[in-house]
GROMACS .gro file of N, CA and C in nm:
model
  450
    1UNK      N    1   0.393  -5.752   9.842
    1UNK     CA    2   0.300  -5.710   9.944
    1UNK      C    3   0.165  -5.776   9.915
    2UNK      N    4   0.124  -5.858  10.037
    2UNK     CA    5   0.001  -5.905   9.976
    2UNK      C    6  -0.170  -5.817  10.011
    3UNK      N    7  -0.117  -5.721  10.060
    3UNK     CA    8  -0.272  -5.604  10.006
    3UNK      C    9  -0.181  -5.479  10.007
    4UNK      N   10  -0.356  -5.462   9.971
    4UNK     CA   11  -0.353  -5.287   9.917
    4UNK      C   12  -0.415  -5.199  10.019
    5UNK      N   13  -0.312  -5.045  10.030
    5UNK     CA   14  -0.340  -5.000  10.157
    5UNK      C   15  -0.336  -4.867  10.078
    6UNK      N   16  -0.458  -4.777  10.093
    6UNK     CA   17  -0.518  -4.671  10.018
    6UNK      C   18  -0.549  -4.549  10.150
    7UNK      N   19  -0.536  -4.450  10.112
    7UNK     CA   20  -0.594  -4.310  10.144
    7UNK      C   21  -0.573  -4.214  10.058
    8UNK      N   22  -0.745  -4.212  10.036
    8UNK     CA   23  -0.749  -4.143   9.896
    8UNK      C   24  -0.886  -4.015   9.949
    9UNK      N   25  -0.839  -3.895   9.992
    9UNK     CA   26  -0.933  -3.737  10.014
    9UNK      C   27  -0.949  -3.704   9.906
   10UNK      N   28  -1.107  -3.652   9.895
   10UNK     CA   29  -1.132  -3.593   9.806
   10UNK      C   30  -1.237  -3.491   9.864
   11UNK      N   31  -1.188  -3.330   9.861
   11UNK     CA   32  -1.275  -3.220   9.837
   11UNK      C   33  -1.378  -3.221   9.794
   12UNK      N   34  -1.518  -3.265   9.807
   12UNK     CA   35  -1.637  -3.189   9.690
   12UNK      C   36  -1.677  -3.095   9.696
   13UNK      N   37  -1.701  -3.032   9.585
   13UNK     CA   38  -1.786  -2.929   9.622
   13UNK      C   39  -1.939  -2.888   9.512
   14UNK      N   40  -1.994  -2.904   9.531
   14UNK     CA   41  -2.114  -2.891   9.477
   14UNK      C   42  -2.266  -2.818   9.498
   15UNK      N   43  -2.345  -2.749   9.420
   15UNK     CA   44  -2.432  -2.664   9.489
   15UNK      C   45  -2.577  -2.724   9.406
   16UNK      N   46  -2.682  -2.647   9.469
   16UNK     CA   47  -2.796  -2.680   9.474
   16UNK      C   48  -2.830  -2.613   9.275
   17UNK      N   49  -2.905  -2.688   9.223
   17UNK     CA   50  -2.954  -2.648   9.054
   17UNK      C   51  -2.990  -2.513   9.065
   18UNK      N   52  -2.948  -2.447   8.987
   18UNK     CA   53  -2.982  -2.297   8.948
   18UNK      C   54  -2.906  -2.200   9.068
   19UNK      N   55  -2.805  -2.262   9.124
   19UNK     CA   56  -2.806  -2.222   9.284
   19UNK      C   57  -2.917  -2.139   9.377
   20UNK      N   58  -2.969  -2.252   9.370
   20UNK     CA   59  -3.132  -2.171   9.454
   20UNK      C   60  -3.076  -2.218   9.588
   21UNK      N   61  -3.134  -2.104   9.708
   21UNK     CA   62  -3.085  -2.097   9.813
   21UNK      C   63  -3.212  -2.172   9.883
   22UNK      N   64  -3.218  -2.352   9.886
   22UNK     CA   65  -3.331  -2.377   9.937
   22UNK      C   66  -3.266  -2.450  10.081
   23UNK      N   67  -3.125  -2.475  10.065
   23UNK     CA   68  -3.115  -2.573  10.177
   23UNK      C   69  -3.111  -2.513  10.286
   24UNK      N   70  -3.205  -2.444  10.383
   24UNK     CA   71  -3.225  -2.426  10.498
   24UNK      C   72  -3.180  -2.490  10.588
   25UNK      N   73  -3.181  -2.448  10.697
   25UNK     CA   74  -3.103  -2.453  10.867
   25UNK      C   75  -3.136  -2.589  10.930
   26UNK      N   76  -3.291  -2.628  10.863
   26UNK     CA   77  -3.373  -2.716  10.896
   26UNK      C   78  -3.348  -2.827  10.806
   27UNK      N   79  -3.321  -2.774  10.688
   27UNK     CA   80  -3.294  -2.935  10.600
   27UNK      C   81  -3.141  -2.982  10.619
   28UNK      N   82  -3.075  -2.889  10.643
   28UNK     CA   83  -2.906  -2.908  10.700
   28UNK      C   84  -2.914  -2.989  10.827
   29UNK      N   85  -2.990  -2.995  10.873
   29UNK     CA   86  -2.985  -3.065  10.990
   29UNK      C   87  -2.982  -3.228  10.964
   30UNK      N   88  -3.120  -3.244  10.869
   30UNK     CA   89  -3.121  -3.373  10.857
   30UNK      C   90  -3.018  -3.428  10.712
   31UNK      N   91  -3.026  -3.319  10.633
   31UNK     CA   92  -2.951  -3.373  10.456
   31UNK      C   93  -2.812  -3.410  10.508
   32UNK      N   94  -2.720  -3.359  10.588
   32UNK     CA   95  -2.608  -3.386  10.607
   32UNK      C   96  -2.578  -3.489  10.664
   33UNK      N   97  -2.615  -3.553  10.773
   33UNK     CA   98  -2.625  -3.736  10.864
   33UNK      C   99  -2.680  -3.801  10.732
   34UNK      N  100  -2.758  -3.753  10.648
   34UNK     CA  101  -2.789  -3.835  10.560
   34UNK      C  102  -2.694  -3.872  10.443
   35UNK      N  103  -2.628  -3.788  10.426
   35UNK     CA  104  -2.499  -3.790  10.300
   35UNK      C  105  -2.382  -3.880  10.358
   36UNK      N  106  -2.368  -3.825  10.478
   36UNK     CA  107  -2.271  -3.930  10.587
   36UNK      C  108  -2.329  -4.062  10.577
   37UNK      N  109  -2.431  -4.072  10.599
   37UNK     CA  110  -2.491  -4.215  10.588
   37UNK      C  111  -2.477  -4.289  10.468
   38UNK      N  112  -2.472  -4.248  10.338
   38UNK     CA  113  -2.489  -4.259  10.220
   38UNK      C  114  -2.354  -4.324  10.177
   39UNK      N  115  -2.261  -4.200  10.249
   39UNK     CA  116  -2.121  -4.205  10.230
   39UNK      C  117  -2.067  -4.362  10.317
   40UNK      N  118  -2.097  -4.417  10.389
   40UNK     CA  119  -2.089  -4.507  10.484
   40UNK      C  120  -2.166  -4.662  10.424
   41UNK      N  121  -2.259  -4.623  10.346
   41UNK     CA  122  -2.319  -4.719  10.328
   41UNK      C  123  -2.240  -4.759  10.213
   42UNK      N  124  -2.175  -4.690  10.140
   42UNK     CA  125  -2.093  -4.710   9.971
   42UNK      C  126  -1.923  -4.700  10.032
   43UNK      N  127  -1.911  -4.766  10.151
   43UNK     CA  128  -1.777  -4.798  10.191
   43UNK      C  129  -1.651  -4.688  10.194
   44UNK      N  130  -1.764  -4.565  10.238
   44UNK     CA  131  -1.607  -4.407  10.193
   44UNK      C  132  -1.704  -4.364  10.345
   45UNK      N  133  -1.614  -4.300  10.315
   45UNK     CA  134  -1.589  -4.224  10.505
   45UNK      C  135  -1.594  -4.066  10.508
   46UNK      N  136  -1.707  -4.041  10.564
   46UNK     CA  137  -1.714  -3.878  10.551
   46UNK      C  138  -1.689  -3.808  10.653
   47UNK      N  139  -1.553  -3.736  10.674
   47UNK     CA  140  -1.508  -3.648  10.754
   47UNK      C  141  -1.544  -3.548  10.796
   48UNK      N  142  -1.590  -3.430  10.706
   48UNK     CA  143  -1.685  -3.380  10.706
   48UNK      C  144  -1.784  -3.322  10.639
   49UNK      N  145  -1.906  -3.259  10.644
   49UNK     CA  146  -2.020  -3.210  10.546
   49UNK      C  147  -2.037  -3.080  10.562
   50UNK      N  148  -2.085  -2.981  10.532
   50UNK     CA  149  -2.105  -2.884  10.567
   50UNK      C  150  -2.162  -2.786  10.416
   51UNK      N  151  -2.219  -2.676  10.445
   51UNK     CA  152  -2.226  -2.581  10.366
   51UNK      C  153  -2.332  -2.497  10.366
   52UNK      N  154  -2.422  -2.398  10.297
   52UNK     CA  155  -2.500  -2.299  10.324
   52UNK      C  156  -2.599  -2.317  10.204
   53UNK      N  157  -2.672  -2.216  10.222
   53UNK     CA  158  -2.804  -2.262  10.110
   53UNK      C  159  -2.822  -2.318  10.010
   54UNK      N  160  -2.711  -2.261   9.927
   54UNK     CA  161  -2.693  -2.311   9.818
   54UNK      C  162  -2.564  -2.417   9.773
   55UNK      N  163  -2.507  -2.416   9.841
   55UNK     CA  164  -2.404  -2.559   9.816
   55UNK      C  165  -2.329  -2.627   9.943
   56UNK      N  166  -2.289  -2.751   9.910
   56UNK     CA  167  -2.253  -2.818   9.983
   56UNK      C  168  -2.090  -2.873   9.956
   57UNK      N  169  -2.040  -2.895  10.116
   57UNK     CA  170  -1.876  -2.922  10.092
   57UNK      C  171  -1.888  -3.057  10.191
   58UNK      N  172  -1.751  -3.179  10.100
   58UNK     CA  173  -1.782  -3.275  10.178
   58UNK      C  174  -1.630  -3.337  10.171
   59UNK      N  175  -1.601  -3.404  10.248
   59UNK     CA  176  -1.438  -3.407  10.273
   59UNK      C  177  -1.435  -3.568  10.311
   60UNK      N  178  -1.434  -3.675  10.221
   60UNK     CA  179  -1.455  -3.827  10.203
   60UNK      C  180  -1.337  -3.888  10.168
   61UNK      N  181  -1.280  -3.968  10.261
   61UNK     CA  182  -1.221  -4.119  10.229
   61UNK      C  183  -1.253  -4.207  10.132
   62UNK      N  184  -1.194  -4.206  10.036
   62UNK     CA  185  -1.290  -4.289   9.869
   62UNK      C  186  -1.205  -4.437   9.904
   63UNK      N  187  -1.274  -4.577   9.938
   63UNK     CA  188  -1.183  -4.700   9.913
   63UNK      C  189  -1.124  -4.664   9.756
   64UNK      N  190  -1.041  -4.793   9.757
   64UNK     CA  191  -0.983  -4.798   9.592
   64UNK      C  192  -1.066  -4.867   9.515
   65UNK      N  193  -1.196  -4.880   9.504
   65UNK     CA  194  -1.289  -5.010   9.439
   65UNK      C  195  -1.364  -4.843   9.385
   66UNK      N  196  -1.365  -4.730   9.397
   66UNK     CA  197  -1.470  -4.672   9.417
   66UNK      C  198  -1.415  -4.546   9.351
   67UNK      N  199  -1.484  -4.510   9.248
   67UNK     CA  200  -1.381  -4.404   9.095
   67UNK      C  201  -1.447  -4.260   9.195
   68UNK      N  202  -1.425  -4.135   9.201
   68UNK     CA  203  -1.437  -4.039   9.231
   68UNK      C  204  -1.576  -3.977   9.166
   69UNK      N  205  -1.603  -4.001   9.061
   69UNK     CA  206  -1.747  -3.993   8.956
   69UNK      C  207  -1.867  -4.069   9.044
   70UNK      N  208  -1.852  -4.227   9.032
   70UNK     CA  209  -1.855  -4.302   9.062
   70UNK      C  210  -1.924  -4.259   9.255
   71UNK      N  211  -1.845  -4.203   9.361
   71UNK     CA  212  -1.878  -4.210   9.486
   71UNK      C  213  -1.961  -4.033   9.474
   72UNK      N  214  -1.934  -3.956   9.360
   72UNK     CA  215  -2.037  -3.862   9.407
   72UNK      C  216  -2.167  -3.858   9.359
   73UNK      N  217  -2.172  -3.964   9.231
   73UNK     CA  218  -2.280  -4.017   9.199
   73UNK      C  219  -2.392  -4.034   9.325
   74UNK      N  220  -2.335  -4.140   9.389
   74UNK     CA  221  -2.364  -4.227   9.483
   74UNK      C  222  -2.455  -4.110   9.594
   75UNK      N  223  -2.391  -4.002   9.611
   75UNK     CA  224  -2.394  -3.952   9.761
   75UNK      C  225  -2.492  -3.827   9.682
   76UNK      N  226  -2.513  -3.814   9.565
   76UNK     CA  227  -2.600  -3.660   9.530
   76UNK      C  228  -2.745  -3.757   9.496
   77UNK      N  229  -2.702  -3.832   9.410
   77UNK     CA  230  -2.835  -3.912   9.366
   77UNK      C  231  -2.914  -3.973   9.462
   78UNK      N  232  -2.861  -4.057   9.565
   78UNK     CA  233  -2.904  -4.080   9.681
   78UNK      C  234  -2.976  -3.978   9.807
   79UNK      N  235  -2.882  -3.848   9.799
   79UNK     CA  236  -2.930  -3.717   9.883
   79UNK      C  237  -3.069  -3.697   9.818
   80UNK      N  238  -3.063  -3.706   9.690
   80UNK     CA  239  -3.190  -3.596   9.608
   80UNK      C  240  -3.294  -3.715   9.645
   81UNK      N  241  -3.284  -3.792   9.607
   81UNK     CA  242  -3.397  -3.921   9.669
   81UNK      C  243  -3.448  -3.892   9.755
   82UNK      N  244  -3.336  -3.927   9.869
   82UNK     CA  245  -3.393  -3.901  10.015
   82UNK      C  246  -3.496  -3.792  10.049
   83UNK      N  247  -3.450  -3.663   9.998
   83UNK     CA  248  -3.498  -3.515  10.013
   83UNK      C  249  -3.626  -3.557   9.933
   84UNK      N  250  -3.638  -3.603   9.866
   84UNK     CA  251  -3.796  -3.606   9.824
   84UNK      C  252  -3.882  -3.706   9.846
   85UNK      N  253  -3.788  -3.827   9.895
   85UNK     CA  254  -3.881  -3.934   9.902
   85UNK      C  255  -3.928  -3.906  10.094
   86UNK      N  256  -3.864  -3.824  10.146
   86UNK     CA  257  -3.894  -3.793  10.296
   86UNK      C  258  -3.937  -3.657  10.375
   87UNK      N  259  -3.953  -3.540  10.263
   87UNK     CA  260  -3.952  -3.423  10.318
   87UNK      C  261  -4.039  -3.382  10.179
   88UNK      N  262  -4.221  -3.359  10.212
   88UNK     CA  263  -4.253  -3.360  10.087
   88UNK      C  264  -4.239  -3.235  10.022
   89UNK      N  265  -4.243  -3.099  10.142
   89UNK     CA  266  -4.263  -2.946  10.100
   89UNK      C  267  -4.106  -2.924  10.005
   90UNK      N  268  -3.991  -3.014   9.983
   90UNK     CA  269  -3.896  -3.030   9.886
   90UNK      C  270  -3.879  -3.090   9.795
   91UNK      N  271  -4.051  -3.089   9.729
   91UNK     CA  272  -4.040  -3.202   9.611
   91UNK      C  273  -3.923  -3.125   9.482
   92UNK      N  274  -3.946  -3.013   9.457
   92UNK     CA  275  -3.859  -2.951   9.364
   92UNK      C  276  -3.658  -2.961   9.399
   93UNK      N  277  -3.670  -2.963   9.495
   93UNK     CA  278  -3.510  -3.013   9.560
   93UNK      C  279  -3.417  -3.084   9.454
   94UNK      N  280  -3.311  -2.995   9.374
   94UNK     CA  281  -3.254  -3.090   9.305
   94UNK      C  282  -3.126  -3.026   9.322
   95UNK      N  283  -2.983  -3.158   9.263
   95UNK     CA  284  -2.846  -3.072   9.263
   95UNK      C  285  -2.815  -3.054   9.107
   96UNK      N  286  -2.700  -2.924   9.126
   96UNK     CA  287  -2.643  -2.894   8.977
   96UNK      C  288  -2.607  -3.027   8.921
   97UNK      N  289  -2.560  -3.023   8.807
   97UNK     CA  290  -2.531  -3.147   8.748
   97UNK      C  291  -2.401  -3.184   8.754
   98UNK      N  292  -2.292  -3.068   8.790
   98UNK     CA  293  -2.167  -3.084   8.784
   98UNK      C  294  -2.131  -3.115   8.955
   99UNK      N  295  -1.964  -3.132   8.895
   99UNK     CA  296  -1.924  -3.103   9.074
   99UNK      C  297  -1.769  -3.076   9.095
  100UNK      N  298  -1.704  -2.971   9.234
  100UNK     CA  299  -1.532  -3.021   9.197
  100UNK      C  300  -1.523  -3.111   9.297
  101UNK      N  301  -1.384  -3.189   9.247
  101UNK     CA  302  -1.348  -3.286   9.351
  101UNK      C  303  -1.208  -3.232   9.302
  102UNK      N  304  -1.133  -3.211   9.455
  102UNK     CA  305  -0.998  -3.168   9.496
  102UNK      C  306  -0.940  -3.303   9.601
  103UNK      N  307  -0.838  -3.308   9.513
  103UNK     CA  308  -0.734  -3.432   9.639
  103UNK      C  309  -0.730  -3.308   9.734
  104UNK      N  310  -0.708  -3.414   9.876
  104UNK     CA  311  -0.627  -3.325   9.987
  104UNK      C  312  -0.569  -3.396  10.067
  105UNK      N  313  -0.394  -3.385  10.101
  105UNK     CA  314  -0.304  -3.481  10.150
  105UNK      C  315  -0.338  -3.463  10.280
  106UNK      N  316  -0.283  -3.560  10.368
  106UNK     CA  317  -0.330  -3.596  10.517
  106UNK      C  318  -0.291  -3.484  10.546
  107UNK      N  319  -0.178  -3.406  10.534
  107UNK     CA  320  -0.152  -3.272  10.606
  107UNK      C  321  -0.240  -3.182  10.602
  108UNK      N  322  -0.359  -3.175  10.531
  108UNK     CA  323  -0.441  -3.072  10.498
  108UNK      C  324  -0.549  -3.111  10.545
  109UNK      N  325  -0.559  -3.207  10.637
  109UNK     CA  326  -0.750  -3.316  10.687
  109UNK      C  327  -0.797  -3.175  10.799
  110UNK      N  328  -0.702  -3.150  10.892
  110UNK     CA  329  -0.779  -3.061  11.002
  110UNK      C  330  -0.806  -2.925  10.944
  111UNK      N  331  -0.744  -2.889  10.833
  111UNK     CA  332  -0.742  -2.771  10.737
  111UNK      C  333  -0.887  -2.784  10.717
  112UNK      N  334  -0.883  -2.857  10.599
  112UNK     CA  335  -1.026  -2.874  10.549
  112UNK      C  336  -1.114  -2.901  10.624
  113UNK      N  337  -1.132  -2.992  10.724
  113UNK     CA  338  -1.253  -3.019  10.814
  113UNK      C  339  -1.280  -2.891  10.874
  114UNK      N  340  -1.205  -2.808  10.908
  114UNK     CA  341  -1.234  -2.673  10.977
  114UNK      C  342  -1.319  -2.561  10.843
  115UNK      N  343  -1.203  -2.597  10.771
  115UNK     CA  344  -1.296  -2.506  10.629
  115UNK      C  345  -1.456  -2.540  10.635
  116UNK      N  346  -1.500  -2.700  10.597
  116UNK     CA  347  -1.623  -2.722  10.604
  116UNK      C  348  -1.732  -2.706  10.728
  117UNK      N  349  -1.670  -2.700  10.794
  117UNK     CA  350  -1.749  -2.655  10.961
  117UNK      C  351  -1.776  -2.510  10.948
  118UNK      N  352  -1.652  -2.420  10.891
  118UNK     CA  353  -1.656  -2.290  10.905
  118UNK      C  354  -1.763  -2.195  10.769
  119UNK      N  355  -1.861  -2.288  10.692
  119UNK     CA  356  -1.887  -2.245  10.581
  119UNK      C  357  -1.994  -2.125  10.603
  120UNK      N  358  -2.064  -2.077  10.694
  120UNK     CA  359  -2.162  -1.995  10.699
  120UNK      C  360  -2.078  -1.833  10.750
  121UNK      N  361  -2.026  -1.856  10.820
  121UNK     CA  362  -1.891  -1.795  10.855
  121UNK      C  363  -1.827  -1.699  10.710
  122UNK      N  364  -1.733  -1.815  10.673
  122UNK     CA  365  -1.693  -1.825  10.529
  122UNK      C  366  -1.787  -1.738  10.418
  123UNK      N  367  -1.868  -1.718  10.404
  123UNK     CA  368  -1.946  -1.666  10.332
  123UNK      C  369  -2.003  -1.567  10.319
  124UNK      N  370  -2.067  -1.477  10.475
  124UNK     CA  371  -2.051  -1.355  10.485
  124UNK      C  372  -1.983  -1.255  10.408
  125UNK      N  373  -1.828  -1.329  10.405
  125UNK     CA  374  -1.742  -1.210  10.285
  125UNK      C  375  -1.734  -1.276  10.139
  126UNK      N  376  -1.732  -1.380  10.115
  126UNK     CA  377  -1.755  -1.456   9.976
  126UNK      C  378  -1.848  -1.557   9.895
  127UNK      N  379  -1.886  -1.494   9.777
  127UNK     CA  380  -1.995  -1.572   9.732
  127UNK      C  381  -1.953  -1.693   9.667
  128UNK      N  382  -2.044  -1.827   9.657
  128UNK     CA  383  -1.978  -1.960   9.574
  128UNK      C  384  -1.898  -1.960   9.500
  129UNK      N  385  -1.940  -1.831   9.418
  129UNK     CA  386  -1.835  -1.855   9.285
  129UNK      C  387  -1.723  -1.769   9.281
  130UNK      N  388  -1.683  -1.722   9.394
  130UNK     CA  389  -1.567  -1.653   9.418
  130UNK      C  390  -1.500  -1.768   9.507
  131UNK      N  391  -1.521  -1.867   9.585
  131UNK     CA  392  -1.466  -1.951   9.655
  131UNK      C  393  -1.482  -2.094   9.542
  132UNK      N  394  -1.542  -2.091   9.477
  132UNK     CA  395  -1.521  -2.219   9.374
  132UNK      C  396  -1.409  -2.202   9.251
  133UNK      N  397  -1.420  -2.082   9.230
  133UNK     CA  398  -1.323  -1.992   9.122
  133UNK      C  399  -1.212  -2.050   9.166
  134UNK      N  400  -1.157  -1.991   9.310
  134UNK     CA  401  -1.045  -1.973   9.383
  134UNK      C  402  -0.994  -2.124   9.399
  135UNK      N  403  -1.075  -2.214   9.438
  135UNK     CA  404  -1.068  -2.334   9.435
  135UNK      C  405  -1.010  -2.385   9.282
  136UNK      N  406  -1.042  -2.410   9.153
  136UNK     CA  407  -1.040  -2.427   9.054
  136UNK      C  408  -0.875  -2.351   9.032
  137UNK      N  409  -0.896  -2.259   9.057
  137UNK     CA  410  -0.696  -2.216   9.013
  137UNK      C  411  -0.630  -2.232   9.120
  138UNK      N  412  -0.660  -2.268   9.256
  138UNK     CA  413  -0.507  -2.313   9.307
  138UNK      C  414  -0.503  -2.460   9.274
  139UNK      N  415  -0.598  -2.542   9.223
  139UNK     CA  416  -0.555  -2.632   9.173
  139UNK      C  417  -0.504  -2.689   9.061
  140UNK      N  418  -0.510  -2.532   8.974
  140UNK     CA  419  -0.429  -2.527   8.835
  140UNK      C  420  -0.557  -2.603   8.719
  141UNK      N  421  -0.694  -2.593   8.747
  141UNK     CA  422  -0.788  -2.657   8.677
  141UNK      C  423  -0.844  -2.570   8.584
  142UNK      N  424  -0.832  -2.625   8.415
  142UNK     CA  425  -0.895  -2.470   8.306
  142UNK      C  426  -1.066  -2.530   8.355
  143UNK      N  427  -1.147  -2.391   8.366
  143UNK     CA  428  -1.268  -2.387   8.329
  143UNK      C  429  -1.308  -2.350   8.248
  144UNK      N  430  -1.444  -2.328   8.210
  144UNK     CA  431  -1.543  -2.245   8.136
  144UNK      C  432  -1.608  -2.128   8.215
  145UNK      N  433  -1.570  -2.019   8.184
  145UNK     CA  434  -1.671  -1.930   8.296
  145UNK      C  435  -1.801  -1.897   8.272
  146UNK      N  436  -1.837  -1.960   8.179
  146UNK     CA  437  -2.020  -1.941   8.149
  146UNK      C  438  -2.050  -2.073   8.234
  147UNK      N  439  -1.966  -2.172   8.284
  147UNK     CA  440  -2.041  -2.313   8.378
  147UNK      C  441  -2.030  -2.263   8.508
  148UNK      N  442  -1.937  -2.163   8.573
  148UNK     CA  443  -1.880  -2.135   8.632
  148UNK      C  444  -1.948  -2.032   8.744
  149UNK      N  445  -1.954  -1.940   8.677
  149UNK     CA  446  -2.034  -1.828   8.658
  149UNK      C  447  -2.205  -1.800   8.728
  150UNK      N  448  -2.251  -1.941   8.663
  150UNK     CA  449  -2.393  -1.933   8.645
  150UNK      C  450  -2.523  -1.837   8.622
   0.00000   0.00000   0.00000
């Protein structure tokens, strides 16, 4: 075969440092086209973004040139930039240091895109770390619950 033909989903999920509830209604508006953008500019494809004050869910097409470390690097370090180099009342604006990334097979794309649309929703009855928890063991992943926890 003379190329290579890839589809590679990956779940993120990641929240704001200390989980401080700063990302407002108003910075969601613009932080998310911007992560998409980010995501677009580093050759991965963002399906969708979504999430609530304190963390964010993002559902990306990774090419094969492009390690999973590697593309969320790309899309948090770049976000936190943006957020400060353009919105000054968020100079303190930063993300946790960690993050999960979950495969998800094509059968599961309208699943998840609905999950990430549905996150404010979603949350009313569960807090991050009861939906990150939950996340972490159906994917059979050991944690630490003091990282976990926060």
């Amino acid at each position: 075969m003379a190329h290579s033909y890839t589809n590679i989903l990956i779940h993120y999920i990641f929240s704001t440092k200390n989980r401080e509830k700063i990302i407002t209604d108003e910075l969601q508006e613009r932080l998310w086209p911007c992560m998409g953008g980010i995501a677009r500019e580093n050759s991965m494809k963002a399906f969708a973004i979504g999430g609530i004050e304190d963390h964010v869910h993002l559902l990306i097409s990774l090419p094969p040139t492009l390690s999973v470390a590697k593309a969320i690097q790309f899309i948090k370090g770049g976000s936190s930039k943006w957020v400060h180099d353009t919105i000054p009342k968020h100079k303190k604006f930063k993300w946790q240091e960690g993050y999960g990334a979950f495969s998800v097979s094509i059968s599961q794309i309208d699943d998840t895109i609905n999950y990430i649309k549905r996150q404010k929703e979603h949350h009313q009855v569960r807090t991050f770390q009861e939906e990150y928890i939950s996340f972490l063991r159906k994917h059979i992943i050991e944690y630490d619950e003091r990282f976990v926890r926060g």
